[in-house]
């Protein structure tokens, strides 16, 4: 059967369900969890004014189709976030984009396309989606709780019409056979309802529980993420071997507090870096590839706490006082001594250089000496950890410092450091500077370079290593993990559990024996297997009743007897499975009957 | 630890052997379609093929024909909706049709099919062995770069095929699943090949065995789902055309396949397995990211595309539960989801740089 037909059938069924006489629909209606169709709402909206419109809007928002559309928009809206550079992830790439696309970039920026995941339109989509989710899930939860004591519906009259069916003949009397069937299913934790000549059994309410758990857990996940954004903080700090810092906003290079975080909330730990080793592959096709990074730290949780040591590695963060400290980068900090024209030492210490080539760790950096006299001095340098001569040019051949060299270009003039504008310590603003006429010469440790015009000397003394640390505190983390696990559990539950109904009817046959008819139906049998379960259930029940199975041909007859007896001349249409509760409602989705009736127009 | 290059070379040989065996198997599957006269599926309705299956989709298929059958039993005829033309055949009663199916053998029937399936099994054994020896040669989990990752998830796809063949008797899928597998492995071994080696520090964590394994298992299942969904769409289209009295180019080969509903169900099932595994994989990835980079979610391109993929497959599951969307539209959504997945595996690795740039392609 094609989807067209199934859609059409569904539409037919939807109308059947509403058109049948009230007596028959009674059970079905409460199961259908009927919601008025959208069409009905529309007319009401027109008639009822603002309240009607609100109701109409709410129904639209919480409809399955809206959920579909919003999910689609969410996926679509994420795409630019992966294609365009993002401010929060790689600000340098954003500035680069500005340079290479000067006309386009400001326009994209106005659309928040460099900040997709914190853009108002992105927030609008997911907030709408989660509003829709809440509006969809909360009523279902209430209904599920309400149905905790609900009985399965009356058995349909003609069980042979159900997707799975079987028939037996037994010597046990009908009433007794039904009693046995009821206790058989009760023993298997089915819910039972019984009536004159029939037993209905239902199991698998956990499916709906799983589905709701999944969706509610998604809401919880969103709240957990929000929690982290409000009460957590993130920071970065570059640390040279031999140095230390305390966790205060001023000591951090980058500090991004959550909305409600004050400096006083920072955990009062301090860290000292004593050594760092990086190991690399030294031969073969993977030459240059890092093997391990290892930083030796000591830390104190509070200023008065004992000093502890820790080996910080990638994938092995340090956790102090709920705050995690991660090793996220490393590099070299060449040590310089700058003596100015007056003979005073104006700089003596390591300067962190930033790797520009991750495989060879060729690094660049600047030295700014604003106090130098007679003129301010600035240097732009390149550090080569393992310098080799490549046809007259020095290049780094390996990331480890096997043959470190520094070459410097000197500047003098105005460094521009007393203007209000914040300056990067890693960049030289050359607008007020002019380059010193010097022959660039790669320095090895201990070598100096004399600056022209009596401006002084610069000496390269050696190098130190630095690491960069990410420091995060995220109180939403554990709740997020818990929600994630709950979502997964709900998902698996809803996929594994099948909601199914079993019906038994017993009739006395002419020869004094009892004819037992069994029918079964699964509403959701996602993982399959209802057929087997039905077979094994009917087989066990058969042996319990000491019955013999009858063939299909035999079955046709008593089944129609059942029809005559059961619903006494009711219309044939009413005896379809639908009318008598033999078919499950399509949970709340069918309840969204707006879609059901739409199906007839949709299914082209 | 030192890389065992001899063993790594052996692994390459095994992978090449697996490709050749798969290619041969494809040929035999094709011969089975061409020459075997047994078990043509034509003439059976979906309801019959599905037997007494009773999940929501098939209940729909089955109920109207049962009504028609009931009509034969003396009840005034109710036009059973726009029932399939073959619904007269349905009055044989599904249980009757289901009976032989239930007793049917698990194992493939016919020379060509047996040979094809045998070759597939030998091929997948070589494939698994290639992955295991690679891991032994490298002393680590053997899915640390794009080459290894593709080799691993194609292996999962074939394992899913073998399982579905045995448990669902879906032998007819062999050719269709092996085509993309052979294609993928061919490119993997030629263009994307990366020599055996060790991992960068960020990947040296037991989480690689958890996160990446989940991802590749899910991908294998998603591949299977995408193949069956494509077949479903073909079959559905052909059935519509035939019903409308128009010619259908695919009717010939579709004779060897079950009807649209069975394919649809098979595809749905594979997504039902894949989706939770993918969800778990994304979550495990988040936990790992938290260990390695200090944040569990940072909208890195790889993370973003995993999220997009997840959302689109969630759309698929929703579409399956929304009237007017199940069937063809849901199938298209699934294919879009698979497109996102492919882009994540290939496009993001090759064209977009991010923290996840471990593909070993520089
Ligand atoms: C954050 C957005 C959402 C996501 C990621 C999502 C995801 C999913 C997934 C994966 C399933 C299949 C698993 C299961 O059956 O338990 C599902 C099912 C379902 N969802 Fe959602 N959902 C979302 C929002 C919604 C909304 C807004 C609604 C209400 C309109 C909704 C209603 C349903 C229903 C009724 C099912 C059951 C389908 C069935 O019976 O097979 N979901 N959802």
mmCIF file of C-alpha atoms in Angstrom, chain B residues 25-302:
data_model
loop_
_atom_site.group_PDB
_atom_site.id
_atom_site.type_symbol
_atom_site.label_atom_id
_atom_site.label_comp_id
_atom_site.label_asym_id
_atom_site.label_seq_id
_atom_site.Cartn_x
_atom_site.Cartn_y
_atom_site.Cartn_z
ATOM 1 C CA UNK B 25 29.748 -10.391 -4.024
ATOM 2 C CA UNK B 26 28.070 -7.476 -5.784
ATOM 3 C CA UNK B 27 28.475 -9.271 -9.048
ATOM 4 C CA UNK B 28 26.875 -12.403 -7.628
ATOM 5 C CA UNK B 29 23.997 -10.443 -6.116
ATOM 6 C CA UNK B 30 23.444 -8.948 -9.551
ATOM 7 C CA UNK B 31 23.548 -12.421 -11.127
ATOM 8 C CA UNK B 32 20.984 -13.541 -8.605
ATOM 9 C CA UNK B 33 18.691 -10.747 -9.747
ATOM 10 C CA UNK B 34 19.344 -11.578 -13.363
ATOM 11 C CA UNK B 35 19.192 -15.371 -13.367
ATOM 12 C CA UNK B 36 17.372 -16.638 -10.329
ATOM 13 C CA UNK B 37 13.733 -17.461 -10.959
ATOM 14 C CA UNK B 38 12.820 -18.303 -7.410
ATOM 15 C CA UNK B 39 11.047 -16.119 -4.887
ATOM 16 C CA UNK B 40 10.009 -13.283 -7.075
ATOM 17 C CA UNK B 41 8.222 -10.986 -4.792
ATOM 18 C CA UNK B 42 5.890 -9.672 -7.440
ATOM 19 C CA UNK B 43 2.242 -10.341 -6.933
ATOM 20 C CA UNK B 44 2.401 -10.278 -3.179
ATOM 21 C CA UNK B 45 0.967 -7.262 -1.500
ATOM 22 C CA UNK B 46 2.816 -5.534 1.229
ATOM 23 C CA UNK B 47 0.280 -6.752 3.688
ATOM 24 C CA UNK B 48 1.046 -10.308 2.760
ATOM 25 C CA UNK B 49 4.747 -9.857 2.833
ATOM 26 C CA UNK B 50 4.436 -8.210 6.144
ATOM 27 C CA UNK B 51 2.439 -11.148 7.353
ATOM 28 C CA UNK B 52 0.660 -10.360 10.510
ATOM 29 C CA UNK B 53 3.028 -7.587 11.389
ATOM 30 C CA UNK B 54 1.099 -5.064 13.312
ATOM 31 C CA UNK B 55 2.989 -1.905 13.960
ATOM 32 C CA UNK B 56 1.198 1.253 13.127
ATOM 33 C CA UNK B 57 2.368 1.520 9.556
ATOM 34 C CA UNK B 58 1.498 -2.002 8.667
ATOM 35 C CA UNK B 59 -1.696 -2.121 10.611
ATOM 36 C CA UNK B 60 -2.812 0.514 8.175
ATOM 37 C CA UNK B 61 -1.787 -1.660 5.330
ATOM 38 C CA UNK B 62 -3.375 -4.711 6.765
ATOM 39 C CA UNK B 63 -6.651 -3.461 8.123
ATOM 40 C CA UNK B 64 -8.370 -2.437 4.910
ATOM 41 C CA UNK B 65 -7.587 -5.718 3.229
ATOM 42 C CA UNK B 66 -8.952 -7.471 6.263
ATOM 43 C CA UNK B 67 -12.104 -5.476 5.860
ATOM 44 C CA UNK B 68 -12.220 -6.640 2.290
ATOM 45 C CA UNK B 69 -11.668 -10.164 3.474
ATOM 46 C CA UNK B 70 -14.436 -9.761 5.961
ATOM 47 C CA UNK B 71 -16.607 -8.637 3.128
ATOM 48 C CA UNK B 72 -16.114 -12.031 1.605
ATOM 49 C CA UNK B 73 -17.409 -13.475 4.826
ATOM 50 C CA UNK B 74 -20.900 -12.188 4.325
ATOM 51 C CA UNK B 75 -20.729 -8.655 5.629
ATOM 52 C CA UNK B 76 -22.034 -6.088 3.135
ATOM 53 C CA UNK B 77 -19.107 -4.848 1.159
ATOM 54 C CA UNK B 78 -17.519 -1.698 2.397
ATOM 55 C CA UNK B 79 -15.297 -0.096 -0.186
ATOM 56 C CA UNK B 80 -12.029 -0.610 1.620
ATOM 57 C CA UNK B 81 -10.733 2.807 0.895
ATOM 58 C CA UNK B 82 -8.703 3.086 -2.257
ATOM 59 C CA UNK B 83 -7.420 -0.386 -1.611
ATOM 60 C CA UNK B 84 -4.573 -1.826 -3.601
ATOM 61 C CA UNK B 85 -5.670 -3.465 -6.807
ATOM 62 C CA UNK B 86 -4.305 -6.702 -5.459
ATOM 63 C CA UNK B 87 -6.634 -6.627 -2.492
ATOM 64 C CA UNK B 88 -8.609 -9.413 -4.039
ATOM 65 C CA UNK B 89 -5.538 -11.481 -3.431
ATOM 66 C CA UNK B 90 -5.595 -10.302 0.135
ATOM 67 C CA UNK B 91 -8.737 -12.264 0.812
ATOM 68 C CA UNK B 92 -6.446 -15.283 1.004
ATOM 69 C CA UNK B 93 -5.940 -13.860 4.478
ATOM 70 C CA UNK B 94 -2.629 -12.643 5.730
ATOM 71 C CA UNK B 95 -2.071 -15.457 8.218
ATOM 72 C CA UNK B 96 -2.124 -17.902 5.350
ATOM 73 C CA UNK B 97 0.467 -15.905 3.513
ATOM 74 C CA UNK B 98 2.439 -15.494 6.649
ATOM 75 C CA UNK B 99 2.609 -19.159 7.448
ATOM 76 C CA UNK B 100 5.171 -20.202 4.823
ATOM 77 C CA UNK B 101 7.148 -17.086 5.575
ATOM 78 C CA UNK B 102 7.415 -18.044 9.189
ATOM 79 C CA UNK B 103 8.771 -21.422 8.324
ATOM 80 C CA UNK B 104 11.019 -20.078 5.613
ATOM 81 C CA UNK B 105 14.694 -20.608 6.156
ATOM 82 C CA UNK B 106 16.913 -17.894 7.483
ATOM 83 C CA UNK B 107 19.554 -18.795 4.962
ATOM 84 C CA UNK B 108 19.805 -17.602 1.397
ATOM 85 C CA UNK B 109 18.234 -19.663 -1.352
ATOM 86 C CA UNK B 110 19.727 -20.318 -4.765
ATOM 87 C CA UNK B 111 23.264 -20.664 -6.034
ATOM 88 C CA UNK B 112 24.016 -17.045 -6.831
ATOM 89 C CA UNK B 113 22.553 -15.702 -3.652
ATOM 90 C CA UNK B 114 24.413 -18.240 -1.528
ATOM 91 C CA UNK B 115 27.633 -17.400 -3.272
ATOM 92 C CA UNK B 116 27.008 -13.676 -2.934
ATOM 93 C CA UNK B 117 26.215 -13.928 0.733
ATOM 94 C CA UNK B 118 29.178 -16.209 1.339
ATOM 95 C CA UNK B 119 31.499 -13.726 -0.346
ATOM 96 C CA UNK B 120 29.983 -10.919 1.701
ATOM 97 C CA UNK B 121 30.679 -12.827 4.896
ATOM 98 C CA UNK B 122 34.240 -13.643 3.924
ATOM 99 C CA UNK B 123 34.701 -10.043 2.817
ATOM 100 C CA UNK B 124 33.473 -8.632 6.094
ATOM 101 C CA UNK B 125 35.725 -11.021 7.968
ATOM 102 C CA UNK B 126 38.707 -9.688 6.034
ATOM 103 C CA UNK B 127 37.424 -6.177 6.692
ATOM 104 C CA UNK B 128 37.205 -6.746 10.439
ATOM 105 C CA UNK B 129 40.628 -8.391 10.382
ATOM 106 C CA UNK B 130 42.047 -5.380 8.537
ATOM 107 C CA UNK B 131 40.779 -3.074 11.251
ATOM 108 C CA UNK B 132 41.958 -5.289 14.095
ATOM 109 C CA UNK B 133 45.460 -5.729 12.661
ATOM 110 C CA UNK B 134 45.712 -2.000 12.098
ATOM 111 C CA UNK B 135 44.842 -1.438 15.748
ATOM 112 C CA UNK B 136 47.411 -3.999 16.836
ATOM 113 C CA UNK B 137 50.056 -2.416 14.638
ATOM 114 C CA UNK B 138 49.380 0.997 16.115
ATOM 115 C CA UNK B 139 48.749 -0.101 19.719
ATOM 116 C CA UNK B 140 45.608 1.982 19.867
ATOM 117 C CA UNK B 141 41.945 2.149 18.908
ATOM 118 C CA UNK B 142 42.043 1.902 15.121
ATOM 119 C CA UNK B 143 39.790 4.851 14.309
ATOM 120 C CA UNK B 144 41.871 7.930 14.828
ATOM 121 C CA UNK B 145 41.844 9.558 11.407
ATOM 122 C CA UNK B 146 39.552 9.841 8.436
ATOM 123 C CA UNK B 147 40.987 6.843 6.614
ATOM 124 C CA UNK B 148 40.499 4.565 9.592
ATOM 125 C CA UNK B 149 37.135 6.038 10.425
ATOM 126 C CA UNK B 150 35.710 5.361 6.967
ATOM 127 C CA UNK B 151 37.114 1.850 6.961
ATOM 128 C CA UNK B 152 35.394 1.265 10.295
ATOM 129 C CA UNK B 153 31.935 2.606 9.542
ATOM 130 C CA UNK B 154 31.732 0.890 6.168
ATOM 131 C CA UNK B 155 32.529 -2.284 8.062
ATOM 132 C CA UNK B 156 29.614 -1.591 10.395
ATOM 133 C CA UNK B 157 27.360 -1.034 7.377
ATOM 134 C CA UNK B 158 28.268 -4.462 6.003
ATOM 135 C CA UNK B 159 27.800 -6.060 9.418
ATOM 136 C CA UNK B 160 24.340 -4.489 9.592
ATOM 137 C CA UNK B 161 23.662 -5.887 6.129
ATOM 138 C CA UNK B 162 24.699 -9.363 7.217
ATOM 139 C CA UNK B 163 22.548 -9.140 10.348
ATOM 140 C CA UNK B 164 19.553 -7.854 8.406
ATOM 141 C CA UNK B 165 20.066 -10.576 5.824
ATOM 142 C CA UNK B 166 19.938 -13.289 8.423
ATOM 143 C CA UNK B 167 17.305 -11.925 10.764
ATOM 144 C CA UNK B 168 15.091 -10.099 8.332
ATOM 145 C CA UNK B 169 15.874 -12.280 5.322
ATOM 146 C CA UNK B 170 16.800 -9.054 3.580
ATOM 147 C CA UNK B 171 19.234 -10.741 1.205
ATOM 148 C CA UNK B 172 17.893 -8.634 -1.607
ATOM 149 C CA UNK B 173 19.650 -5.612 -0.060
ATOM 150 C CA UNK B 174 23.156 -6.974 -0.609
ATOM 151 C CA UNK B 175 23.850 -5.288 -3.896
ATOM 152 C CA UNK B 176 22.463 -1.947 -2.817
ATOM 153 C CA UNK B 177 24.401 -1.728 0.421
ATOM 154 C CA UNK B 178 27.645 -2.982 -1.071
ATOM 155 C CA UNK B 179 27.681 -0.396 -3.855
ATOM 156 C CA UNK B 180 28.264 2.601 -1.568
ATOM 157 C CA UNK B 181 30.538 0.527 0.677
ATOM 158 C CA UNK B 182 32.831 -0.476 -2.163
ATOM 159 C CA UNK B 183 32.802 3.040 -3.528
ATOM 160 C CA UNK B 184 33.630 4.509 -0.118
ATOM 161 C CA UNK B 185 36.374 1.999 0.612
ATOM 162 C CA UNK B 186 37.879 2.523 -2.829
ATOM 163 C CA UNK B 187 38.201 6.252 -2.253
ATOM 164 C CA UNK B 188 39.381 5.620 1.275
ATOM 165 C CA UNK B 189 42.221 3.376 0.235
ATOM 166 C CA UNK B 190 43.341 5.512 -2.676
ATOM 167 C CA UNK B 191 42.705 9.184 -1.918
ATOM 168 C CA UNK B 192 42.412 9.262 1.837
ATOM 169 C CA UNK B 193 44.992 6.667 2.771
ATOM 170 C CA UNK B 194 47.004 7.599 5.863
ATOM 171 C CA UNK B 195 49.923 5.490 7.042
ATOM 172 C CA UNK B 196 49.689 3.867 10.436
ATOM 173 C CA UNK B 197 50.759 6.157 13.250
ATOM 174 C CA UNK B 198 50.106 7.388 16.721
ATOM 175 C CA UNK B 199 47.563 9.910 17.896
ATOM 176 C CA UNK B 200 47.897 13.555 18.837
ATOM 177 C CA UNK B 201 47.585 14.165 22.587
ATOM 178 C CA UNK B 202 44.013 15.444 22.358
ATOM 179 C CA UNK B 203 42.924 12.056 20.995
ATOM 180 C CA UNK B 204 44.816 10.024 23.560
ATOM 181 C CA UNK B 205 41.935 9.206 25.793
ATOM 182 C CA UNK B 206 39.718 6.238 26.449
ATOM 183 C CA UNK B 207 36.895 8.454 25.232
ATOM 184 C CA UNK B 208 37.939 7.752 21.672
ATOM 185 C CA UNK B 209 36.817 4.182 22.203
ATOM 186 C CA UNK B 210 33.463 5.394 23.489
ATOM 187 C CA UNK B 211 32.623 8.470 21.449
ATOM 188 C CA UNK B 212 34.064 7.568 18.075
ATOM 189 C CA UNK B 213 32.861 3.985 18.285
ATOM 190 C CA UNK B 214 29.306 5.147 18.932
ATOM 191 C CA UNK B 215 29.515 7.584 16.040
ATOM 192 C CA UNK B 216 30.738 5.033 13.564
ATOM 193 C CA UNK B 217 28.238 2.394 14.612
ATOM 194 C CA UNK B 218 25.481 4.951 14.157
ATOM 195 C CA UNK B 219 26.861 5.928 10.758
ATOM 196 C CA UNK B 220 26.908 2.304 9.631
ATOM 197 C CA UNK B 221 23.254 2.012 10.610
ATOM 198 C CA UNK B 222 22.390 5.338 8.991
ATOM 199 C CA UNK B 223 23.969 4.139 5.744
ATOM 200 C CA UNK B 224 21.795 1.065 5.852
ATOM 201 C CA UNK B 225 18.771 3.254 6.531
ATOM 202 C CA UNK B 226 19.573 5.594 3.665
ATOM 203 C CA UNK B 227 19.964 2.716 1.212
ATOM 204 C CA UNK B 228 16.682 1.098 2.223
ATOM 205 C CA UNK B 229 14.908 4.444 2.171
ATOM 206 C CA UNK B 230 16.133 5.118 -1.336
ATOM 207 C CA UNK B 231 14.812 1.720 -2.360
ATOM 208 C CA UNK B 232 11.566 2.492 -0.582
ATOM 209 C CA UNK B 233 11.189 5.699 -2.550
ATOM 210 C CA UNK B 234 11.877 3.861 -5.788
ATOM 211 C CA UNK B 235 9.410 1.120 -4.962
ATOM 212 C CA UNK B 236 6.784 3.546 -3.777
ATOM 213 C CA UNK B 237 7.083 5.568 -6.957
ATOM 214 C CA UNK B 238 6.967 2.503 -9.111
ATOM 215 C CA UNK B 239 3.907 1.174 -7.317
ATOM 216 C CA UNK B 240 2.171 4.496 -7.818
ATOM 217 C CA UNK B 241 3.018 4.564 -11.487
ATOM 218 C CA UNK B 242 1.915 1.008 -12.035
ATOM 219 C CA UNK B 243 -1.300 1.679 -10.143
ATOM 220 C CA UNK B 244 -1.867 4.663 -12.395
ATOM 221 C CA UNK B 245 -1.246 2.507 -15.435
ATOM 222 C CA UNK B 246 1.957 4.283 -16.349
ATOM 223 C CA UNK B 247 5.254 2.589 -17.151
ATOM 224 C CA UNK B 248 7.805 2.165 -14.401
ATOM 225 C CA UNK B 249 11.438 1.705 -15.347
ATOM 226 C CA UNK B 250 12.298 0.202 -12.001
ATOM 227 C CA UNK B 251 9.529 -2.393 -11.987
ATOM 228 C CA UNK B 252 11.927 -5.023 -13.331
ATOM 229 C CA UNK B 253 14.401 -4.917 -10.531
ATOM 230 C CA UNK B 254 11.718 -4.185 -7.961
ATOM 231 C CA UNK B 255 10.267 -7.613 -8.682
ATOM 232 C CA UNK B 256 13.096 -8.960 -6.621
ATOM 233 C CA UNK B 257 12.419 -6.664 -3.707
ATOM 234 C CA UNK B 258 9.604 -6.651 -1.226
ATOM 235 C CA UNK B 259 7.043 -3.891 -1.436
ATOM 236 C CA UNK B 260 7.446 -0.347 -0.308
ATOM 237 C CA UNK B 261 5.990 -0.882 3.160
ATOM 238 C CA UNK B 262 8.491 -3.588 4.057
ATOM 239 C CA UNK B 263 11.411 -1.451 2.886
ATOM 240 C CA UNK B 264 10.043 1.514 4.754
ATOM 241 C CA UNK B 265 9.769 -0.499 7.919
ATOM 242 C CA UNK B 266 13.286 -1.860 7.588
ATOM 243 C CA UNK B 267 14.652 1.612 7.089
ATOM 244 C CA UNK B 268 12.668 2.961 10.029
ATOM 245 C CA UNK B 269 14.003 0.225 12.230
ATOM 246 C CA UNK B 270 17.599 0.928 11.363
ATOM 247 C CA UNK B 271 17.051 4.578 12.275
ATOM 248 C CA UNK B 272 15.467 3.506 15.529
ATOM 249 C CA UNK B 273 18.714 1.766 16.354
ATOM 250 C CA UNK B 274 20.937 4.450 14.933
ATOM 251 C CA UNK B 275 19.316 7.472 16.515
ATOM 252 C CA UNK B 276 19.871 6.583 20.181
ATOM 253 C CA UNK B 277 23.397 5.477 19.360
ATOM 254 C CA UNK B 278 24.061 8.790 17.632
ATOM 255 C CA UNK B 279 22.494 10.643 20.574
ATOM 256 C CA UNK B 280 24.763 8.739 22.913
ATOM 257 C CA UNK B 281 27.746 9.429 20.680
ATOM 258 C CA UNK B 282 27.077 13.167 20.643
ATOM 259 C CA UNK B 283 26.703 13.170 24.409
ATOM 260 C CA UNK B 284 29.892 11.186 24.875
ATOM 261 C CA UNK B 285 31.597 13.633 22.563
ATOM 262 C CA UNK B 286 30.385 16.487 24.725
ATOM 263 C CA UNK B 287 31.789 14.841 27.829
ATOM 264 C CA UNK B 288 35.078 14.250 26.081
ATOM 265 C CA UNK B 289 35.208 17.818 24.800
ATOM 266 C CA UNK B 290 34.742 18.884 28.367
ATOM 267 C CA UNK B 291 37.726 16.781 29.429
ATOM 268 C CA UNK B 292 39.964 17.867 26.620
ATOM 269 C CA UNK B 293 39.016 21.442 25.844
ATOM 270 C CA UNK B 294 37.270 22.664 28.941
ATOM 271 C CA UNK B 295 33.790 23.059 27.509
ATOM 272 C CA UNK B 296 31.230 20.472 26.613
ATOM 273 C CA UNK B 297 29.716 22.297 23.721
ATOM 274 C CA UNK B 298 31.394 25.022 21.704
ATOM 275 C CA UNK B 299 29.673 24.980 18.319
ATOM 276 C CA UNK B 300 32.821 23.762 16.644
ATOM 277 C CA UNK B 301 31.935 22.894 13.009
ATOM 278 C CA UNK B 302 31.973 19.184 13.719
#
